[in-house]
Short mmCIF file of C-alpha atoms and ligand atoms in Angstrom, two decimals:
data_model
loop_
_atom_site.label_atom_id
_atom_site.label_comp_id
_atom_site.label_asym_id
_atom_site.label_seq_id
_atom_site.Cartn_x
_atom_site.Cartn_y
_atom_site.Cartn_z
CA UNK A 1 3.43 11.08 25.34
CA UNK A 2 6.13 9.58 27.57
CA UNK A 3 9.58 10.72 26.51
CA UNK A 4 12.56 8.85 27.91
CA UNK A 5 16.11 9.76 27.14
CA UNK A 6 17.49 6.26 26.84
CA UNK A 7 14.58 4.54 25.11
CA UNK A 8 13.11 5.40 21.73
CA UNK A 9 10.07 7.63 21.81
CA UNK A 10 8.50 5.37 19.21
CA UNK A 11 9.22 1.82 18.14
CA UNK A 12 7.77 0.81 14.79
CA UNK A 13 7.07 -2.83 13.95
CA UNK A 14 7.34 -3.25 10.20
CA UNK A 15 9.77 -1.72 7.72
CA UNK A 16 7.37 -1.58 4.81
CA UNK A 17 6.63 1.75 3.17
CA UNK A 18 4.17 2.62 5.97
CA UNK A 19 6.65 2.03 8.78
CA UNK A 20 9.56 3.68 6.95
CA UNK A 21 7.54 6.78 5.96
CA UNK A 22 6.19 7.21 9.49
CA UNK A 23 9.70 6.80 10.90
CA UNK A 24 10.95 9.63 8.71
CA UNK A 25 8.16 12.07 9.62
CA UNK A 26 8.57 11.24 13.32
CA UNK A 27 12.31 11.82 13.13
CA UNK A 28 11.77 15.10 11.28
CA UNK A 29 9.58 16.17 14.20
CA UNK A 30 12.44 15.40 16.58
CA UNK A 31 11.40 11.99 17.91
CA UNK A 32 13.83 9.17 18.62
CA UNK A 33 12.68 6.20 16.57
CA UNK A 34 13.55 2.53 16.13
CA UNK A 35 12.13 0.29 13.39
CA UNK A 36 12.06 -3.50 13.73
CA UNK A 37 11.42 -5.98 10.93
CA UNK A 38 11.45 -9.79 10.73
CA UNK A 39 13.21 -9.58 7.38
CA UNK A 40 14.35 -6.38 5.65
CA UNK A 41 12.67 -3.19 4.41
CA UNK A 42 10.11 -3.95 1.71
CA UNK A 43 10.08 -7.71 2.36
CA UNK A 44 6.30 -8.07 2.15
CA UNK A 45 3.52 -6.04 0.50
CA UNK A 46 5.81 -3.07 -0.17
CA UNK A 47 7.97 -5.33 -2.30
CA UNK A 48 5.17 -7.47 -3.78
CA UNK A 49 3.20 -4.42 -4.90
CA UNK A 50 2.42 -3.03 -8.35
CA UNK A 51 3.24 0.40 -6.87
CA UNK A 52 0.61 2.52 -8.54
CA UNK A 53 0.13 5.97 -7.01
CA UNK A 54 -3.43 6.92 -7.67
CA UNK A 55 -6.29 9.08 -6.54
CA UNK A 56 -8.76 7.83 -9.16
CA UNK A 57 -10.98 5.01 -8.01
CA UNK A 58 -10.36 5.74 -4.34
CA UNK A 59 -13.09 5.50 -1.75
CA UNK A 60 -14.20 9.10 -0.97
CA UNK A 61 -12.98 8.56 2.60
CA UNK A 62 -9.43 8.10 1.29
CA UNK A 63 -9.42 10.90 -1.25
CA UNK A 64 -7.84 13.58 0.94
CA UNK A 65 -5.05 11.19 1.90
CA UNK A 66 -4.53 10.26 -1.75
CA UNK A 67 -4.39 13.89 -2.90
CA UNK A 68 -2.02 14.80 -0.10
CA UNK A 69 0.17 11.81 -0.94
CA UNK A 70 0.42 12.86 -4.59
CA UNK A 71 1.52 16.33 -3.51
CA UNK A 72 4.25 14.69 -1.39
CA UNK A 73 5.28 12.30 -4.21
CA UNK A 74 5.71 15.24 -6.59
CA UNK A 75 8.75 16.46 -4.62
CA UNK A 76 9.65 13.26 -2.78
CA UNK A 77 12.91 12.64 -4.63
CA UNK A 78 14.19 16.01 -3.40
CA UNK A 79 12.83 15.41 0.10
CA UNK A 80 14.51 11.97 0.36
CA UNK A 81 17.52 12.88 -1.78
CA UNK A 82 17.00 9.74 -3.84
CA UNK A 83 15.38 8.48 -7.04
CA UNK A 84 12.10 6.79 -6.13
CA UNK A 85 11.27 6.26 -9.81
CA UNK A 86 8.06 8.25 -9.30
CA UNK A 87 6.47 9.29 -12.57
CA UNK A 88 3.21 11.19 -12.88
CA UNK A 89 2.16 9.55 -16.13
CA UNK A 90 -1.56 9.19 -15.39
CA UNK A 91 -3.96 6.29 -14.95
CA UNK A 92 -6.25 4.89 -17.64
CA UNK A 93 -8.99 2.64 -16.26
CA UNK A 94 -10.71 0.55 -18.90
CA UNK A 95 -14.32 -0.58 -19.19
CA UNK A 96 -14.21 -3.91 -21.05
CA UNK A 97 -17.93 -4.74 -20.89
CA UNK A 98 -21.19 -2.82 -21.10
CA UNK A 99 -21.63 -3.22 -17.31
CA UNK A 100 -18.18 -1.80 -16.69
CA UNK A 101 -19.02 1.31 -18.70
CA UNK A 102 -21.54 2.25 -15.97
CA UNK A 103 -18.86 1.79 -13.32
CA UNK A 104 -16.41 4.02 -15.16
CA UNK A 105 -19.01 6.67 -16.03
CA UNK A 106 -20.12 6.84 -12.37
CA UNK A 107 -16.53 7.03 -11.24
CA UNK A 108 -15.73 9.91 -13.57
CA UNK A 109 -18.91 11.80 -12.69
CA UNK A 110 -18.54 11.44 -8.92
CA UNK A 111 -14.81 12.09 -8.76
CA UNK A 112 -14.85 15.02 -11.22
CA UNK A 113 -17.67 16.58 -9.13
CA UNK A 114 -15.30 16.44 -6.14
CA UNK A 115 -12.58 18.28 -8.04
CA UNK A 116 -10.34 15.42 -9.19
CA UNK A 117 -8.98 16.01 -12.71
CA UNK A 118 -10.56 12.94 -14.33
CA UNK A 119 -12.35 12.56 -17.66
CA UNK A 120 -14.03 9.99 -19.85
CA UNK A 121 -12.23 8.89 -23.02
CA UNK A 122 -13.41 6.74 -25.91
CA UNK A 123 -11.29 3.85 -27.18
CA UNK A 124 -9.46 5.94 -29.77
CA UNK A 125 -8.64 8.73 -27.32
CA UNK A 126 -7.30 6.20 -24.79
CA UNK A 127 -5.17 4.59 -27.51
CA UNK A 128 -3.64 7.98 -28.25
CA UNK A 129 -2.34 7.99 -24.68
CA UNK A 130 -1.37 4.29 -24.71
CA UNK A 131 -0.99 3.18 -28.35
CA UNK A 132 -0.16 -0.42 -27.32
CA UNK A 133 -3.74 -0.98 -26.11
CA UNK A 134 -5.98 -3.33 -28.10
CA UNK A 135 -9.56 -2.51 -29.12
CA UNK A 136 -10.95 -4.81 -26.39
CA UNK A 137 -12.47 -2.03 -24.31
CA UNK A 138 -15.34 0.39 -24.74
CA UNK A 139 -14.18 3.47 -22.87
CA UNK A 140 -11.78 4.56 -20.14
CA UNK A 141 -11.34 7.04 -17.33
CA UNK A 142 -8.23 9.18 -17.50
CA UNK A 143 -6.63 10.81 -14.48
CA UNK A 144 -3.42 12.59 -15.55
CA UNK A 145 -2.21 13.30 -12.00
CA UNK A 146 -1.98 9.60 -11.05
CA UNK A 147 1.25 7.70 -11.57
CA UNK A 148 3.60 5.05 -10.23
CA UNK A 149 6.96 4.57 -8.54
CA UNK A 150 9.63 1.99 -7.91
CA UNK A 151 8.58 0.26 -4.68
CA UNK A 152 11.93 -0.88 -3.29
CA UNK A 153 13.69 2.36 -4.20
CA UNK A 154 10.89 4.27 -2.47
CA UNK A 155 11.06 2.17 0.70
CA UNK A 156 14.83 2.43 0.74
CA UNK A 157 14.60 6.18 0.14
CA UNK A 158 12.45 6.61 3.24
CA UNK A 159 14.73 4.28 5.22
CA UNK A 160 17.95 6.09 4.29
CA UNK A 161 16.45 9.54 4.92
CA UNK A 162 15.20 8.34 8.31
CA UNK A 163 18.61 6.86 9.13
CA UNK A 164 20.26 10.17 8.34
CA UNK A 165 18.10 11.67 11.10
CA UNK A 166 19.16 9.00 13.57
CA UNK A 167 16.43 6.36 13.14
CA UNK A 168 17.81 2.88 13.78
CA UNK A 169 16.63 -0.24 11.94
CA UNK A 170 16.77 -3.68 13.53
CA UNK A 171 16.28 -6.17 10.71
CA UNK A 172 15.96 -9.96 10.93
CA UNK A 173 14.23 -9.46 14.27
CA UNK A 174 10.73 -10.82 14.75
CA UNK A 175 8.46 -9.24 17.31
CA UNK A 176 6.72 -11.98 19.28
CA UNK A 177 4.69 -10.00 21.78
CA UNK A 178 3.68 -6.68 23.25
CA UNK A 179 3.97 -5.98 26.97
CA UNK A 180 1.80 -3.44 28.75
CA UNK A 181 1.61 -2.02 32.26
CA UNK A 182 -0.96 -0.09 34.28
CA UNK A 183 -0.47 3.68 34.42
CA UNK A 184 -3.01 5.95 36.11
CA UNK A 185 -5.62 3.20 36.04
CA UNK A 186 -5.21 2.55 32.28
CA UNK A 187 -3.33 -0.06 30.32
CA UNK A 188 -0.28 1.43 28.63
CA UNK A 189 2.22 0.14 26.09
CA UNK A 190 5.52 -0.80 27.72
CA UNK A 191 7.73 -2.89 25.43
CA UNK A 192 8.12 -5.07 22.38
CA UNK A 193 9.26 -8.66 22.90
CA UNK A 194 11.61 -10.43 20.48
CA UNK A 195 13.86 -13.49 20.59
CA UNK A 196 16.75 -11.01 20.87
CA UNK A 197 15.30 -9.35 23.95
CA UNK A 198 12.74 -6.87 25.11
CA UNK A 199 12.67 -3.30 23.77
CA UNK A 200 11.09 -0.57 25.84
CA UNK A 201 9.77 2.56 24.15
CA UNK A 202 7.43 5.44 24.83
CA UNK A 203 4.98 4.39 22.12
CA UNK A 204 4.67 1.70 19.47
CA UNK A 205 3.26 1.67 15.96
CA UNK A 206 2.22 -1.64 14.43
CA UNK A 207 2.74 -1.38 10.66
CA UNK A 208 3.07 -5.10 10.13
CA UNK A 209 0.70 -5.53 7.18
CA UNK A 210 -0.92 -8.97 6.92
CA UNK A 211 0.74 -10.02 10.18
CA UNK A 212 -0.63 -7.22 12.34
CA UNK A 213 -3.26 -9.43 14.02
CA UNK A 214 -0.55 -11.85 15.20
CA UNK A 215 0.80 -8.98 17.28
CA UNK A 216 -2.56 -7.83 18.59
CA UNK A 217 -3.80 -11.29 19.59
CA UNK A 218 -2.16 -11.27 23.02
CA UNK A 219 -4.02 -8.04 23.84
CA UNK A 220 -7.41 -9.45 22.90
CA UNK A 221 -7.63 -7.03 19.95
CA UNK A 222 -8.39 -8.21 16.42
CA UNK A 223 -8.77 -6.32 13.15
CA UNK A 224 -11.44 -8.01 11.03
CA UNK A 225 -9.19 -8.79 8.11
CA UNK A 226 -8.94 -11.36 5.34
CA UNK A 227 -5.79 -11.98 3.31
CA UNK A 228 -6.68 -12.69 -0.33
CA UNK A 229 -3.97 -13.50 -2.83
CA UNK A 230 -2.88 -11.38 -5.78
CA UNK A 231 -0.67 -12.78 -8.55
CA UNK A 232 2.07 -10.50 -9.83
CA UNK A 233 4.31 -10.65 -12.90
CA UNK A 234 7.32 -9.01 -14.46
CA UNK A 235 8.38 -9.36 -18.08
CA UNK A 236 11.86 -8.99 -19.50
CA UNK A 237 12.82 -5.35 -20.24
CA UNK A 238 10.97 -3.94 -23.25
CA UNK A 239 11.29 -0.75 -25.23
CA UNK A 240 9.15 2.19 -24.22
CA UNK A 241 5.57 0.96 -24.61
CA UNK A 242 3.44 2.26 -21.82
CA UNK A 243 3.38 5.63 -20.08
CA UNK A 244 0.33 5.47 -17.82
CA UNK A 245 -0.76 2.82 -15.37
CA UNK A 246 -3.55 0.72 -16.89
CA UNK A 247 -6.34 -0.45 -14.62
CA UNK A 248 -9.74 -2.01 -15.24
CA UNK A 249 -13.17 -1.26 -13.84
CA UNK A 250 -13.53 -4.47 -11.83
CA UNK A 251 -10.02 -4.30 -10.37
CA UNK A 252 -8.84 -7.68 -11.69
CA UNK A 253 -5.88 -6.30 -13.66
CA UNK A 254 -3.35 -3.48 -13.35
CA UNK A 255 -0.31 -2.87 -15.55
CA UNK A 256 2.58 -0.44 -15.58
CA UNK A 257 5.99 -0.24 -17.20
CA UNK A 258 8.87 0.05 -14.76
CA UNK A 259 11.70 2.50 -15.25
CA UNK A 260 13.95 -0.44 -16.33
CA UNK A 261 11.50 -1.30 -19.14
CA UNK A 262 9.96 -4.40 -17.53
CA UNK A 263 6.18 -4.57 -17.57
CA UNK A 264 4.84 -5.25 -14.11
CA UNK A 265 1.24 -6.45 -13.86
CA UNK A 266 -1.07 -7.86 -11.23
CA UNK A 267 -4.37 -9.74 -11.18
CA UNK A 268 -7.31 -9.23 -8.87
CA UNK A 269 -7.74 -10.28 -5.24
CA UNK A 270 -8.63 -13.96 -4.99
CA UNK A 271 -10.12 -15.41 -1.84
CA UNK A 272 -8.26 -18.69 -2.01
CA UNK A 273 -6.31 -20.52 0.63
CA UNK A 274 -2.84 -19.07 0.02
CA UNK A 275 -0.35 -19.21 2.84
CA UNK A 276 2.63 -17.09 3.62
CA UNK A 277 5.65 -19.36 3.11
CA UNK A 278 8.15 -18.41 5.82
CA UNK A 279 10.50 -21.35 5.21
CA UNK A 280 12.94 -19.47 2.97
CA UNK A 281 15.15 -16.45 3.24
CA UNK A 282 12.24 -14.16 2.31
CA UNK A 283 8.52 -14.43 2.96
CA UNK A 284 6.83 -15.76 -0.16
CA UNK A 285 3.37 -16.51 -1.52
CA UNK A 286 2.97 -19.00 -4.35
CA UNK A 287 0.09 -18.31 -6.77
CA UNK A 288 -1.67 -21.36 -8.25
CA UNK A 289 -1.35 -22.10 -11.97
CA UNK A 290 -5.03 -21.30 -12.62
CA UNK A 291 -4.60 -17.76 -11.26
CA UNK A 292 -1.47 -17.28 -13.34
CA UNK A 293 -3.17 -18.32 -16.56
CA UNK A 294 -6.22 -16.14 -15.82
CA UNK A 295 -4.07 -13.03 -15.45
CA UNK A 296 -1.98 -13.81 -18.54
CA UNK A 297 -5.15 -14.20 -20.55
CA UNK A 298 -6.65 -10.96 -19.29
CA UNK A 299 -3.47 -8.90 -19.79
CA UNK A 300 -3.07 -10.32 -23.29
CA UNK A 301 -6.54 -9.21 -24.30
CA UNK A 302 -5.69 -5.63 -23.34
CA UNK A 303 -2.04 -5.65 -24.46
CA UNK A 304 -1.86 -8.41 -27.13
CA UNK A 305 1.97 -8.43 -27.42
CA UNK A 306 2.26 -9.71 -23.82
CA UNK A 307 1.21 -13.22 -24.93
CA UNK A 308 4.50 -13.40 -26.90
CA UNK A 309 6.66 -11.66 -24.28
CA UNK A 310 9.00 -13.66 -22.01
CA UNK A 311 7.94 -13.54 -18.38
CA UNK A 312 10.90 -12.89 -16.12
CA UNK A 313 9.33 -13.41 -12.70
CA UNK A 314 6.03 -14.46 -11.12
CA UNK A 315 5.17 -14.03 -7.46
CA UNK A 316 2.20 -13.78 -5.17
CA UNK A 317 1.20 -11.21 -2.59
CA UNK A 318 -1.35 -11.13 0.20
CA UNK A 319 -3.58 -8.15 0.94
CA UNK A 320 -4.55 -6.95 4.42
CA UNK A 321 -8.19 -6.55 3.41
CA UNK A 322 -10.62 -5.01 5.90
CA UNK A 323 -14.41 -5.31 5.64
CA UNK A 324 -14.77 -1.80 4.16
CA UNK A 325 -11.45 -1.93 2.27
CA UNK A 326 -10.18 1.08 4.26
CA UNK A 327 -7.15 1.07 6.56
CA UNK A 328 -6.95 1.44 10.33
CA UNK A 329 -4.98 4.57 11.24
CA UNK A 330 -5.65 4.78 14.91
CA UNK A 331 -4.54 4.24 18.47
CA UNK A 332 -5.63 1.00 20.14
CA UNK A 333 -8.40 2.28 22.43
CA UNK A 334 -7.63 -0.23 25.21
CA UNK A 335 -3.85 0.38 25.27
CA UNK A 336 -2.48 3.91 25.55
CA UNK A 337 0.63 4.49 23.47
CA UNK A 338 -0.07 1.67 21.00
CA UNK A 339 -0.99 2.60 17.42
CA UNK A 340 -1.95 0.74 14.25
CA UNK A 341 -1.40 1.61 10.59
CA UNK A 342 -2.56 -1.46 8.69
CA UNK A 343 -5.44 -2.91 6.69
CA UNK A 344 -4.54 -1.03 3.50
CA UNK A 345 -6.61 -3.48 1.48
CA UNK A 346 -4.44 -3.46 -1.64
CA UNK A 347 -3.91 0.27 -2.02
CA UNK A 348 -1.55 1.41 0.72
CA UNK A 349 1.55 2.07 -1.38
CA UNK A 350 0.42 5.29 -3.06
CA UNK A 351 -0.94 6.91 0.10
CA UNK A 352 1.98 5.87 2.32
CA UNK A 353 3.76 9.27 2.36
CA UNK A 354 0.56 10.95 3.62
CA UNK A 355 -0.09 8.09 6.05
CA UNK A 356 3.42 8.53 7.43
CA UNK A 357 2.82 12.23 7.95
CA UNK A 358 -0.55 11.86 9.69
CA UNK A 359 0.51 8.90 11.83
CA UNK A 360 3.58 10.81 13.01
CA UNK A 361 1.33 13.71 14.08
CA UNK A 362 -1.13 11.39 15.78
CA UNK A 363 1.56 9.55 17.75
CA UNK A 364 3.14 12.83 18.79
CA UNK A 365 -0.24 14.04 20.05
CA UNK A 366 -0.49 16.79 17.43
CA UNK A 367 -3.53 17.70 15.35
CA UNK A 368 -3.47 15.64 12.16
CA UNK A 369 -3.63 17.50 8.84
CA UNK A 370 -6.41 15.14 7.73
CA UNK A 371 -9.34 13.93 9.82
CA UNK A 372 -8.85 10.22 10.55
CA UNK A 373 -12.35 9.32 11.84
CA UNK A 374 -13.06 7.05 8.86
CA UNK A 375 -10.01 4.98 9.77
CA UNK A 376 -10.79 4.22 13.42
CA UNK A 377 -10.46 0.72 14.83
CA UNK A 378 -13.75 1.15 16.66
CA UNK A 379 -15.75 1.42 13.43
CA UNK A 380 -15.74 -2.39 13.34
CA UNK A 381 -17.27 -2.71 16.82
CA UNK A 382 -20.79 -2.41 15.45
CA UNK A 383 -20.19 -5.08 12.81
CA UNK A 384 -23.12 -4.80 10.43
CA UNK A 385 -23.95 -6.96 7.43
CA UNK A 386 -22.80 -4.20 5.14
CA UNK A 387 -19.29 -4.90 6.37
CA UNK A 388 -19.41 -8.49 5.19
CA UNK A 389 -18.73 -7.73 1.54
CA UNK A 390 -15.53 -5.91 0.76
CA UNK A 391 -14.38 -5.12 -2.72
CA UNK A 392 -10.72 -4.19 -2.88
CA UNK A 393 -9.97 -1.64 -5.57
CA UNK A 394 -6.67 -2.86 -6.89
CA UNK A 395 -6.40 -0.62 -9.92
CA UNK A 396 -2.73 0.18 -9.72
C1 LIG B 401 0.30 -7.64 -5.51
C2 LIG B 401 0.00 -6.33 -4.86
C3 LIG B 401 -0.23 -5.21 -5.65
C4 LIG B 401 -0.49 -3.96 -5.04
N1 LIG B 401 -0.64 -2.85 -5.83
C5 LIG B 401 -0.78 -1.63 -5.24
C6 LIG B 401 -0.82 -0.46 -6.03
O1 LIG B 401 -0.72 -0.49 -7.25
N2 LIG B 401 -0.95 0.74 -5.39
C7 LIG B 401 -1.06 0.83 -4.03
O2 LIG B 401 -1.20 1.94 -3.52
N3 LIG B 401 -1.00 -0.28 -3.26
C8 LIG B 401 -0.85 -1.49 -3.83
N4 LIG B 401 -0.78 -2.62 -3.06
C9 LIG B 401 -0.86 -2.48 -1.61
C10 LIG B 401 0.43 -1.96 -1.04
O3 LIG B 401 1.53 -2.60 -1.59
C11 LIG B 401 0.40 -2.15 0.48
O4 LIG B 401 -0.79 -1.61 1.00
C12 LIG B 401 1.58 -1.45 1.14
O5 LIG B 401 2.80 -1.83 0.55
C13 LIG B 401 1.57 -1.83 2.61
O6 LIG B 401 2.75 -1.41 3.20
P1 LIG B 401 2.98 -1.67 4.74
O7 LIG B 401 4.26 -1.03 5.08
O8 LIG B 401 1.76 -1.26 5.48
O9 LIG B 401 3.05 -3.27 4.87
P2 LIG B 401 4.20 -4.26 4.41
O10 LIG B 401 4.96 -3.74 3.26
O11 LIG B 401 3.58 -5.60 4.28
O12 LIG B 401 5.21 -4.24 5.63
C14 LIG B 401 4.98 -4.95 6.81
C15 LIG B 401 6.33 -5.33 7.39
O13 LIG B 401 6.13 -5.82 8.69
C16 LIG B 401 7.06 -6.84 8.94
N5 LIG B 401 6.55 -7.67 10.02
C17 LIG B 401 5.38 -8.33 10.07
N6 LIG B 401 5.25 -8.98 11.24
C18 LIG B 401 6.36 -8.68 11.96
C19 LIG B 401 6.81 -9.05 13.26
N7 LIG B 401 6.09 -9.84 14.05
N8 LIG B 401 8.00 -8.59 13.67
C20 LIG B 401 8.76 -7.77 12.88
N9 LIG B 401 8.36 -7.40 11.64
C21 LIG B 401 7.18 -7.84 11.20
C22 LIG B 401 7.14 -7.58 7.59
O14 LIG B 401 8.35 -8.31 7.48
C23 LIG B 401 7.01 -6.44 6.60
O15 LIG B 401 8.28 -5.99 6.13
C24 LIG B 401 -0.55 -3.87 -3.63
C25 LIG B 401 -0.32 -5.00 -2.84
C26 LIG B 401 -0.06 -6.22 -3.43
C27 LIG B 401 0.22 -7.42 -2.56
#
């Protein structure tokens, strides 16, 4: 890598949890880092998220990352010297139909065989863990080492810890382009362009979530990615009702109770034409009424009291969904010094601490603690039909 004294070693575009976690691990390894964001830390998916931290229901390719992330979450408050709100209260995933029972049984069998602590519970056993649940499900998987955290506190925790090590954050600064130059016969990253000027750095990481392709376009690189909408809700604060995160077999509902007592729940990914509204102070996505009523109806069948509970806030989020629902954690093959961490497909919050660690190693040219072959950009070069259907697993 090209170290310069005056310029950052690494410039990171995107102050979501991915960018902030990578910034911290880079700084801990001694790199000089700058993070740039159009808005503020956690302005997009890392603020819209449910913020479940789970291993259960993960694609096998992501399991090592998920397990590593949970190990990091377990001591993250100490590491960041903050309260991320992380609680390891487990994940119950419900089968609400006969068909879903096969999904959950398969999940438990395959993941238990790979050493994840996960078991099958009947309705009564699941209700012992979450007494507020209705009878509208047949069985559930139970993974006690899953959990959840407060998303904005977590992002801010990474940001502040990174700042203490000298990382600088340029907020309200939109990156409009990437400049390259030729070095030893190869294209190499040179600088980031913004309306406030051009910023040279040794390397760049694009952690810009759903907007990553806007940055890559000028280089002729494109991640095959769709951006389905997810509706999200928060109730008023309630008394202690729910310990674990509740998910469902088909991924169209996830529920958790925040540390402040509010229930936070999300629907499934909907492939509808939802745009990012950039006209206000913050980027926003507005879910249609039909999606809102679908989620309210499905949460009420699992937790009946929700139908009578005041809703405090409703918002929408977009997912950076790749064809195989796995992220890209890779260098751009055609541009030395340019890296991507994006395409998290609705489950990038929980694994972010591990992603930050491995991306920092990769950018610094060190051996990564986890093999990243499954997350290469080039896997999409041989686009096959099997890549056409992606099923995001948004289980919290
Ligand atoms: C409703 C919803 C529920 C979810 N639930 C879960 C869950 O339970 N568990 C889980 O693990 N994951 C979940 N996810 C996914 C998870 O939230 C994301 O994968 C994760 O937050 C992605 O973080 P990120 O840092 O990669 O991206 P983001 O948080 O989106 O950050 C990208 C940043 O880049 C900035 N940016 C973009 N373009 C530019 C530019 N040109 N110049 C400067 N800055 C730019 C943006 O302003 C933004 O701050 C959910 C997502 C949604 C939407």
